[in-house]
């Protein structure tokens, strides 16, 4: 009997995998179909709710700005920048701080760089990039170069007015490309999660040991202050999770108490429209804050 | 309505349960039971009635979990943030909680029969005293049961819990029971309200919201998160099966990530021990660099002492927590 159930279980998993493969194949094919047909097709395939990545076809953004643009590159870039900015302004709400959580093996630097540049272009002030192996952090100079390259590509040379201040763990590694206080890209790894809470705890314990304070004085705001590298950077309001793993994988446990989590199937070949779709979904999230 | 629902699953449910049980099953599931008020609005009933239905659904879900061999369930019943609601609603929820805990105490024999251990996690001193006393009675009377565990988070937020754990460790340092260098991820986990439970394997949030709302942020860092759009009072056995299926699909990759994290934790602990031993040898050595064997012995000795220190500290912590409940009970008797 147990053998039979075992086989049935394997069959169930197999069916789910087929279902998922079919959905991602269809997603690619049917991007341009009308909204209602798409929704009906999806419902027929009995999909679970986590279909975050599907772009809303009815509000499809014009994918080809080159159509009416002057062949001169400068105009195309200017056109793109103003489109992105206006897209950002048209959203109901925009996160000040967005997290990009890559839950996939073998990250693609180009795609993450694209995402970072689009986020900044749309008006998001802080972008945090994370993977639970710490790969991005180990190679953060490579990521920086890629971001700068994409920025120049997508926004033109004078797009470097939109400056990138690149912070990595340990502020002795500040790398400025052009001096400004505008958007910041931060690279995070699991050390920035539980480990930094432990370090803050050790700091407080040390001060208690040195009789600088009593253990009773330790409060939520005290711990929060220690865990906040800069007063101006808020907790991430939105984390976009890429990949099939349904977990935060150690991403900043303290900071994600009110963070909205929206998933996309993969960061490879992710498009601007995918990101915009996520931001639209974020716009419709309503927080009641306990009330 | 009762906390314990009797009754078997019907045939289709039983077959589905058996199919799921052929794969890896979560041993500890956490629920954010969201959607009671929206359900009440939808069915045009009073909010209080929505919360009642929510409680009934909890009892039913516990029955399903029992049949699925899910031994431990943690639920988010009341957040510290919920105190911000209207006085009317907060009072109503407190009254509901009192009724439920009173009912729980009436069903003591049933709880013993099923071996249910009830634990309440949170900053309980924020609650009215009579509710605290009821909670104390429920917790103490089911303490020794060990077949299944229900953790109710009441007057709880994760940040308060983590801060409290840091405060407890600082208290330990203040008392000279542990050193600052003993503070680690593992020790912090042992100082949380949930220290008697393993981390949840699966966290389910209903009503379509996709955030954690300050619930078990530390404990769920490597759990499977499933967000379902169904409102809590409408939760069905099939919704639960769907969530468990998601868990099974994620099992291998999450297990890999957990193992990676644990390896790293062990490495960090070893490095910390080494640093302490090196410092100790420097101060107490005779100027000559210690040989590898002496270093290794010192390291092992240090680790053993550290573990002993921590064991004694955690025992003291547990005694403090137990005496909080026994004090409440003795006050209740006197009153």
XYZ file of C-alpha atoms in Angstrom:
626
model
C 0.000 0.000 0.000
C 2.816 2.333 0.941
C 4.444 1.586 -2.399
C 1.276 2.552 -4.236
C 1.004 5.859 -2.378
C 4.680 6.493 -3.070
C 4.093 6.016 -6.776
C 0.992 8.217 -6.731
C 2.999 10.923 -4.961
C 5.700 10.816 -7.599
C 2.998 11.012 -10.263
C 1.505 14.061 -8.531
C 4.855 15.859 -8.473
C 5.432 14.956 -12.100
C 2.053 16.442 -13.059
C 2.831 19.637 -11.157
C 6.172 19.985 -12.941
C 4.476 19.466 -16.324
C 1.891 22.070 -15.357
C 4.623 24.568 -14.469
C 6.618 23.925 -17.634
C 3.456 24.417 -19.669
C 2.687 27.666 -17.906
C 6.114 29.162 -18.501
C 5.991 28.108 -22.132
C 2.573 29.674 -22.519
C 3.653 32.820 -20.707
C 6.263 33.416 -23.361
C 3.897 32.643 -26.224
C 0.806 34.415 -25.028
C 2.289 37.667 -23.792
C 0.404 39.599 -26.384
C -2.943 37.860 -25.992
C -5.964 39.659 -24.647
C -6.267 39.749 -20.871
C -9.476 37.749 -20.491
C -8.382 34.871 -22.692
C -5.113 34.696 -20.795
C -6.877 34.596 -17.440
C -9.252 31.878 -18.596
C -6.390 29.807 -19.967
C -4.574 30.122 -16.676
C -7.607 29.211 -14.623
C -8.109 26.161 -16.828
C -4.576 25.036 -16.076
C -5.443 25.127 -12.360
C -2.540 27.290 -11.400
C -1.593 28.184 -7.867
C -1.870 31.844 -7.002
C 1.832 32.647 -7.293
C 1.590 33.936 -10.830
C 3.209 37.228 -9.972
C 5.363 37.385 -13.046
C 2.577 37.629 -15.569
C 2.561 41.077 -17.131
C -0.849 42.651 -17.452
C -1.418 42.589 -21.218
C -4.141 45.232 -21.185
C -1.794 47.853 -19.885
C 1.124 46.860 -22.007
C 3.681 49.591 -22.277
C 4.857 50.467 -25.737
C 7.782 48.143 -26.174
C 9.402 49.907 -29.041
C 10.342 53.511 -28.391
C 12.518 53.446 -31.482
C 9.512 53.342 -33.708
C 9.058 57.086 -33.861
C 12.429 58.178 -32.582
C 15.184 59.842 -34.417
C 17.905 57.356 -35.357
C 20.314 59.381 -33.233
C 21.161 57.381 -30.083
C 20.925 60.382 -27.822
C 17.249 60.910 -28.602
C 16.473 57.229 -28.061
C 18.088 57.266 -24.656
C 16.381 60.491 -23.706
C 13.092 58.968 -24.847
C 13.670 55.891 -22.728
C 14.668 57.879 -19.652
C 11.600 60.087 -19.810
C 9.365 57.052 -20.399
C 10.801 55.286 -17.380
C 10.434 58.359 -15.231
C 6.838 58.854 -16.304
C 6.111 55.160 -15.706
C 7.447 55.618 -12.192
C 5.273 58.680 -11.612
C 2.176 56.921 -12.952
C 2.431 54.146 -10.364
C 0.182 54.366 -7.348
C 3.101 53.969 -5.027
C 6.774 53.336 -5.497
C 9.038 51.690 -2.954
C 11.851 53.862 -1.652
C 13.949 50.748 -1.084
C 13.629 47.602 -3.185
C 15.301 44.242 -2.606
C 16.262 41.881 -5.435
C 16.499 38.402 -3.966
C 18.109 35.944 -6.380
C 17.161 32.416 -5.334
C 18.763 30.797 -8.352
C 22.098 29.137 -8.976
C 24.510 30.904 -11.342
C 23.358 34.517 -11.233
C 23.491 36.644 -14.355
C 25.255 39.945 -13.752
C 23.855 41.619 -16.857
C 20.249 40.918 -15.922
C 20.702 42.107 -12.348
C 22.485 45.203 -13.605
C 19.565 45.883 -15.955
C 17.124 45.531 -13.094
C 19.153 47.863 -10.902
C 19.326 50.484 -13.641
C 15.587 50.236 -14.381
C 14.765 50.530 -10.687
C 16.828 53.657 -10.417
C 15.442 55.073 -13.652
C 11.888 54.592 -12.478
C 12.629 56.528 -9.320
C 13.474 53.972 -6.652
C 16.141 55.384 -4.346
C 17.769 52.279 -2.901
C 18.324 48.889 -4.478
C 19.631 45.926 -2.485
C 20.853 42.821 -4.272
C 21.039 39.511 -2.411
C 21.780 35.855 -2.986
C 22.166 33.307 -0.243
C 25.565 32.032 -1.428
C 27.101 35.504 -1.187
C 28.196 35.289 -4.829
C 27.302 38.889 -5.617
C 29.207 40.106 -2.629
C 32.313 38.126 -3.538
C 32.167 39.618 -7.033
C 30.786 43.036 -6.244
C 33.270 44.925 -8.396
C 32.121 42.891 -11.382
C 28.522 43.770 -10.589
C 29.435 47.451 -10.260
C 31.123 47.479 -13.641
C 28.139 45.792 -15.196
C 25.727 48.307 -13.661
C 27.786 51.232 -14.916
C 27.981 49.661 -18.363
C 24.231 49.062 -18.513
C 23.583 52.541 -17.244
C 25.591 54.015 -20.090
C 23.986 51.659 -22.581
C 20.420 52.208 -21.526
C 20.550 55.804 -20.453
C 23.330 57.272 -22.530
C 26.550 58.963 -21.464
C 24.790 61.907 -19.918
C 22.739 59.370 -17.965
C 25.607 59.356 -15.551
C 23.890 62.396 -14.118
C 21.896 59.634 -12.462
C 24.746 58.718 -10.228
C 25.532 55.439 -8.682
C 26.946 55.318 -5.226
C 28.028 51.785 -4.713
C 28.087 50.512 -1.168
C 29.162 47.104 -0.113
C 29.462 45.512 3.272
C 32.029 47.347 5.334
C 31.941 50.988 4.436
C 35.668 51.057 3.808
C 34.792 49.731 0.393
C 32.965 52.857 -0.787
C 33.272 53.213 -4.503
C 31.973 56.380 -6.075
C 31.588 56.618 -9.756
C 30.335 60.167 -9.898
C 29.855 62.064 -6.712
C 26.234 62.467 -5.756
C 23.709 61.498 -3.142
C 21.237 59.879 -5.554
C 20.352 56.193 -5.820
C 22.425 53.569 -4.035
C 22.954 49.951 -4.890
C 23.849 47.737 -1.975
C 25.075 44.161 -2.228
C 23.969 41.922 0.626
C 24.785 38.409 1.735
C 23.642 36.179 4.604
C 26.196 37.916 6.873
C 23.991 40.997 6.762
C 21.093 39.020 8.167
C 21.244 36.996 11.364
C 24.978 37.546 11.761
C 24.634 41.322 12.000
C 21.850 40.931 14.563
C 24.281 38.778 16.569
C 27.007 41.413 16.193
C 24.635 44.125 17.416
C 23.711 41.868 20.345
C 27.408 41.404 21.155
C 27.909 45.159 21.062
C 25.080 45.674 23.528
C 26.330 42.866 25.776
C 29.782 44.403 25.765
C 28.386 47.736 26.875
C 26.451 45.948 29.634
C 29.651 44.133 30.654
C 31.411 47.500 30.864
C 28.583 48.777 33.047
C 27.729 51.427 30.434
C 24.108 50.362 30.556
C 21.810 47.848 32.206
C 20.304 44.879 30.389
C 16.864 46.301 31.193
C 17.643 49.361 29.023
C 17.800 47.320 25.847
C 14.822 48.201 23.663
C 13.548 47.522 20.151
C 14.527 51.022 18.993
C 18.038 50.601 20.385
C 18.562 47.391 18.447
C 16.933 48.901 15.369
C 19.347 51.834 15.443
C 22.334 49.512 15.561
C 21.012 47.500 12.638
C 20.342 50.533 10.522
C 23.545 51.469 8.700
C 22.201 54.797 7.640
C 19.242 56.717 9.021
C 18.093 57.654 5.551
C 17.725 54.113 4.232
C 14.322 52.708 5.177
C 13.452 49.014 5.436
C 12.787 47.495 2.013
C 9.083 47.946 1.250
C 9.260 45.445 -1.592
C 11.385 42.395 -2.276
C 11.274 40.832 -5.719
C 12.211 37.181 -5.482
C 13.644 35.469 -8.541
C 13.681 31.725 -8.839
C 11.592 28.719 -7.886
C 12.512 28.660 -4.179
C 9.713 29.920 -1.920
C 11.818 31.220 0.937
C 13.620 34.391 2.016
C 16.820 32.313 2.386
C 18.118 34.444 5.217
C 17.477 37.861 3.686
C 17.673 40.594 6.388
C 15.282 38.990 8.914
C 15.042 42.121 11.084
C 14.243 44.500 8.226
C 11.513 42.555 6.428
C 8.741 42.774 8.994
C 6.422 44.752 6.672
C 8.023 43.929 3.345
C 5.837 42.781 0.455
C 7.189 39.732 -1.356
C 6.467 39.394 -5.048
C 7.968 36.564 -7.067
C 9.151 36.319 -10.643
C 10.110 32.939 -12.107
C 13.642 33.947 -13.039
C 16.012 36.884 -13.307
C 17.439 35.586 -16.574
C 16.200 37.605 -19.542
C 13.917 39.547 -17.260
C 12.287 42.452 -19.052
C 11.429 45.987 -18.035
C 7.762 45.062 -18.394
C 8.181 42.263 -15.861
C 9.551 44.761 -13.363
C 6.796 47.255 -14.110
C 4.207 44.544 -13.572
C 5.662 43.804 -10.163
C 5.666 47.495 -9.252
C 2.019 47.755 -10.294
C 1.153 44.790 -8.092
C 3.033 46.451 -5.269
C 0.942 49.557 -5.830
C -2.198 47.608 -5.058
C -0.950 46.198 -1.726
C -2.725 47.765 1.230
C -1.058 47.732 4.612
C -3.238 48.043 7.691
C -0.312 48.082 10.122
C -2.091 46.046 12.753
C -5.258 48.078 12.662
C -16.899 25.788 20.401
C -14.221 23.319 21.285
C -10.458 23.448 20.684
C -10.345 19.749 19.896
C -12.328 18.397 17.005
C -12.793 14.692 16.818
C -13.508 12.935 13.583
C -11.725 11.157 10.819
C -11.067 12.443 7.330
C -13.445 11.305 4.626
C -12.251 8.784 2.041
C -10.954 11.227 -0.580
C -9.250 13.304 2.104
C -7.690 10.176 3.576
C -6.350 9.035 0.206
C -4.929 12.489 -0.542
C -3.345 12.638 2.892
C -1.702 9.267 2.335
C -0.362 10.351 -1.048
C 1.139 13.502 0.474
C 2.598 11.560 3.377
C 4.601 9.477 0.899
C 6.768 12.573 0.429
C 8.618 14.755 2.950
C 6.152 16.284 5.410
C 6.605 19.454 7.444
C 6.899 18.731 11.155
C 6.102 22.282 12.230
C 3.698 24.552 10.384
C 3.062 28.214 11.209
C -0.135 30.029 10.235
C -0.877 33.725 9.867
C -4.650 33.446 10.130
C -5.550 36.566 8.192
C -8.938 37.544 6.760
C -11.454 37.248 9.610
C -12.718 40.812 9.252
C -12.904 40.674 5.468
C -14.835 37.424 5.818
C -17.248 39.108 8.232
C -17.755 41.997 5.772
C -18.271 39.567 2.916
C -20.885 37.563 4.824
C -22.371 40.714 6.322
C -21.860 39.621 9.884
C -20.349 41.333 12.916
C -16.563 41.493 13.178
C -16.673 39.559 16.407
C -18.503 36.765 14.576
C -15.730 36.757 11.956
C -13.157 36.232 14.697
C -15.293 33.405 16.163
C -15.401 31.695 12.785
C -11.658 32.171 12.577
C -11.224 30.344 15.863
C -13.444 27.495 14.695
C -11.346 27.195 11.593
C -8.241 26.942 13.778
C -9.733 24.008 15.664
C -10.567 22.286 12.381
C -7.096 22.932 10.988
C -5.552 21.336 14.064
C -7.619 18.230 13.372
C -6.329 18.088 9.782
C -2.759 18.591 10.981
C -3.162 15.698 13.402
C -4.240 13.427 10.541
C -1.326 14.630 8.435
C 1.134 13.859 11.273
C 2.067 17.520 11.615
C 3.189 17.528 15.218
C 3.603 21.218 15.875
C 1.538 24.237 14.874
C 2.230 27.884 15.631
C -0.431 30.529 15.042
C -0.376 34.313 15.064
C -3.393 35.170 17.141
C -2.730 38.727 18.301
C 0.044 41.128 17.376
C 1.327 43.933 19.585
C 0.399 46.150 16.640
C -3.222 45.040 17.020
C -3.439 47.024 20.241
C -3.754 50.013 17.883
C -7.245 48.896 16.896
C -10.344 50.498 18.389
C -10.764 49.896 22.120
C -14.009 48.139 21.312
C -12.373 45.598 19.033
C -9.385 45.029 21.327
C -11.693 44.458 24.299
C -13.783 42.095 22.200
C -10.697 40.109 21.266
C -9.555 39.944 24.893
C -12.979 38.680 25.926
C -12.887 36.086 23.133
C -9.417 34.994 24.240
C -10.587 34.643 27.864
C -13.569 32.563 26.765
C -11.340 30.323 24.670
C -8.781 29.754 27.392
C -11.539 29.039 29.895
C -12.964 26.497 27.451
C -9.492 25.040 27.080
C -9.252 24.503 30.805
C -12.655 22.771 30.770
C -11.320 20.360 28.161
C -8.271 19.439 30.199
C -9.011 15.732 30.106
C -9.430 15.744 26.355
C -6.154 17.616 25.976
C -4.461 15.015 28.123
C -5.980 12.215 26.066
C -4.592 13.698 22.859
C -1.343 14.767 24.495
C -1.692 18.419 23.435
C 0.850 20.846 24.873
C -0.215 24.493 24.720
C 2.364 27.259 24.765
C 1.709 30.981 24.549
C 4.442 33.174 23.089
C 4.597 36.928 23.474
C 5.009 39.836 25.833
C 2.281 38.510 28.112
C 2.614 41.306 30.664
C 0.894 43.555 28.103
C -2.310 41.580 28.605
C -4.962 42.037 31.299
C -4.007 40.184 34.471
C -6.954 37.795 34.473
C -6.088 36.681 30.922
C -2.456 36.200 31.971
C -3.626 33.975 34.816
C -5.814 31.875 32.505
C -2.906 31.496 30.111
C -0.641 30.455 32.981
C -3.146 27.775 34.026
C -3.443 26.446 30.468
C 0.305 26.378 29.891
C 1.223 24.791 33.219
C -1.498 22.144 33.094
C -0.465 20.946 29.604
C 3.275 21.320 30.118
C 4.055 17.636 30.295
C 2.023 16.619 27.233
C 4.183 15.693 24.316
C 2.189 14.210 21.454
C 1.468 17.484 19.700
C 2.231 21.124 20.314
C 0.215 24.257 19.740
C 2.012 27.579 20.081
C -0.255 30.613 20.230
C 1.455 33.946 19.574
C -0.399 36.486 21.658
C 0.794 40.076 22.243
C 3.665 39.100 19.978
C 5.926 40.684 17.422
C 9.136 39.194 16.148
C 11.166 42.330 16.843
C 10.055 42.359 20.471
C 10.927 38.672 20.685
C 14.419 39.167 19.245
C 14.999 42.209 21.473
C 13.878 40.216 24.490
C 16.329 37.459 23.577
C 19.146 40.035 23.359
C 18.053 41.427 26.735
C 18.151 37.941 28.273
C 21.660 37.363 26.932
C 22.737 40.763 28.272
C 21.246 39.753 31.623
C 23.352 36.607 31.487
C 26.452 38.684 30.831
C 25.484 41.107 33.613
C 25.170 38.205 36.051
C 28.513 36.834 34.943
C 26.913 33.597 33.756
C 28.070 33.949 30.152
C 30.620 36.012 28.271
C 29.958 38.431 25.423
C 31.882 36.087 23.136
C 29.336 33.334 23.889
C 26.663 35.336 22.065
C 25.955 33.541 18.798
C 23.077 32.744 16.459
C 22.496 29.468 18.262
C 22.380 31.130 21.662
C 20.004 33.822 20.446
C 17.688 31.109 19.080
C 17.725 29.462 22.502
C 16.640 32.720 24.137
C 13.602 33.314 21.946
C 10.101 32.588 23.245
C 9.998 29.692 20.798
C 13.169 28.051 22.101
C 11.402 24.764 22.856
C 10.341 24.338 19.229
C 12.250 23.605 16.058
C 12.011 26.279 13.367
C 8.830 26.096 11.271
C 9.235 24.126 8.041
C 6.278 25.865 6.429
C 4.673 29.262 6.945
C 1.209 29.842 5.494
C -0.470 33.237 5.250
C -4.055 33.476 4.102
C -6.147 36.296 2.603
C -3.723 37.130 -0.194
C -1.365 39.444 1.680
C 2.277 38.753 0.820
C 4.146 39.956 3.880
C 5.285 38.518 7.210
C 3.927 41.286 9.479
C 6.588 40.827 12.153
C 5.894 37.109 12.667
C 8.721 34.659 13.407
C 11.157 36.643 11.256
C 14.187 34.909 12.808
C 12.734 31.406 12.846
C 11.402 31.422 9.261
C 14.566 32.610 7.528
C 14.837 29.208 5.831
C 11.212 28.106 5.862
C 8.957 27.538 2.908
C 6.633 30.548 2.588
C 3.238 29.984 1.032
C 0.855 32.865 0.462
C -2.719 31.829 -0.259
C -5.542 34.141 -1.256
C -8.332 32.281 0.585
C -9.699 34.077 3.675
C -8.873 32.251 6.905
C -12.439 31.350 7.950
C -12.863 29.752 4.506
C -9.679 27.686 4.688
C -10.162 24.123 3.521
C -8.338 20.809 3.776
C -7.406 21.217 0.100
C -5.796 24.608 0.747
C -3.667 22.904 3.371
C -2.744 20.115 0.975
C -1.788 22.688 -1.659
C 0.522 24.409 0.816
C 2.107 21.102 1.809
C 2.646 20.266 -1.843
C 4.473 23.579 -2.271
C 6.621 22.624 0.695
C 7.433 19.293 -0.905
C 8.389 20.931 -4.195
C 10.746 23.283 -2.352
C 12.072 20.731 0.074
C 15.363 19.842 -1.588
C 16.488 23.372 -2.398
C 15.502 24.745 1.008
C 17.229 21.859 2.771
C 20.377 22.645 0.778
C 20.209 26.295 1.796
C 19.654 25.321 5.453
C 22.652 22.976 5.407
C 24.797 25.694 3.863
C 23.743 28.107 6.575
C 24.425 25.611 9.347
C 27.878 24.853 7.945
C 28.633 28.550 7.933
C 27.349 28.929 11.503
C 29.634 26.097 12.669
C 32.554 27.762 10.912
C 31.819 31.123 12.557
C 31.622 29.415 15.982
C 34.924 27.660 15.426
C 36.616 30.896 14.395
C 35.211 32.684 17.440
C 36.471 29.901 19.725
C 39.878 30.023 18.067
C 40.102 33.770 18.568
C 39.231 33.438 22.262
C 41.733 30.640 22.768
C 44.467 32.580 20.959
C 43.822 35.585 23.167
C 43.850 33.401 26.284
C 47.105 31.677 25.303
C 48.687 35.035 24.587
C 47.830 36.364 28.008
C 48.578 33.242 29.990
C 51.290 31.734 27.861
C 54.944 31.841 28.619
C 55.869 33.957 25.620
C 56.603 30.983 23.385
C 54.119 30.339 20.551
C 51.925 27.356 21.465
C 52.297 24.207 19.390
C 49.422 22.852 17.342
C 48.577 20.097 19.839
C 48.407 22.492 22.758
C 46.246 24.826 20.711
C 43.881 21.986 19.800
C 43.592 20.874 23.426
C 42.972 24.417 24.544
C 40.320 24.777 21.847
C 38.484 21.647 22.914
C 38.679 22.602 26.558
C 37.382 26.083 25.767
C 34.480 24.725 23.729
C 33.495 22.362 26.543
C 33.581 25.148 29.123
C 31.581 27.401 26.846
C 28.912 24.748 26.377
C 28.694 24.177 30.122
C 28.378 27.905 30.789
C 25.636 28.210 28.220
C 23.809 25.161 29.555
C 23.738 26.612 33.063
C 22.629 30.003 31.769
C 19.783 28.492 29.741
C 18.668 26.507 32.783
C 18.551 29.717 34.814
C 16.575 31.363 32.005
C 14.066 28.507 31.903
C 13.638 28.716 35.696
C 12.913 32.425 35.416
C 10.266 31.767 32.798
C 8.694 28.942 34.791
C 8.532 31.080 37.917
C 6.698 33.796 35.951
C 3.872 31.290 35.427
C 3.937 29.830 38.926
C 3.868 33.349 40.423
C 0.806 34.160 38.339
C -0.880 30.974 39.490
C -0.164 31.538 43.152
C -1.466 35.111 42.854
C -4.595 33.772 41.221
C -5.137 31.363 44.102
C -4.674 34.089 46.676
C -6.954 36.539 44.838
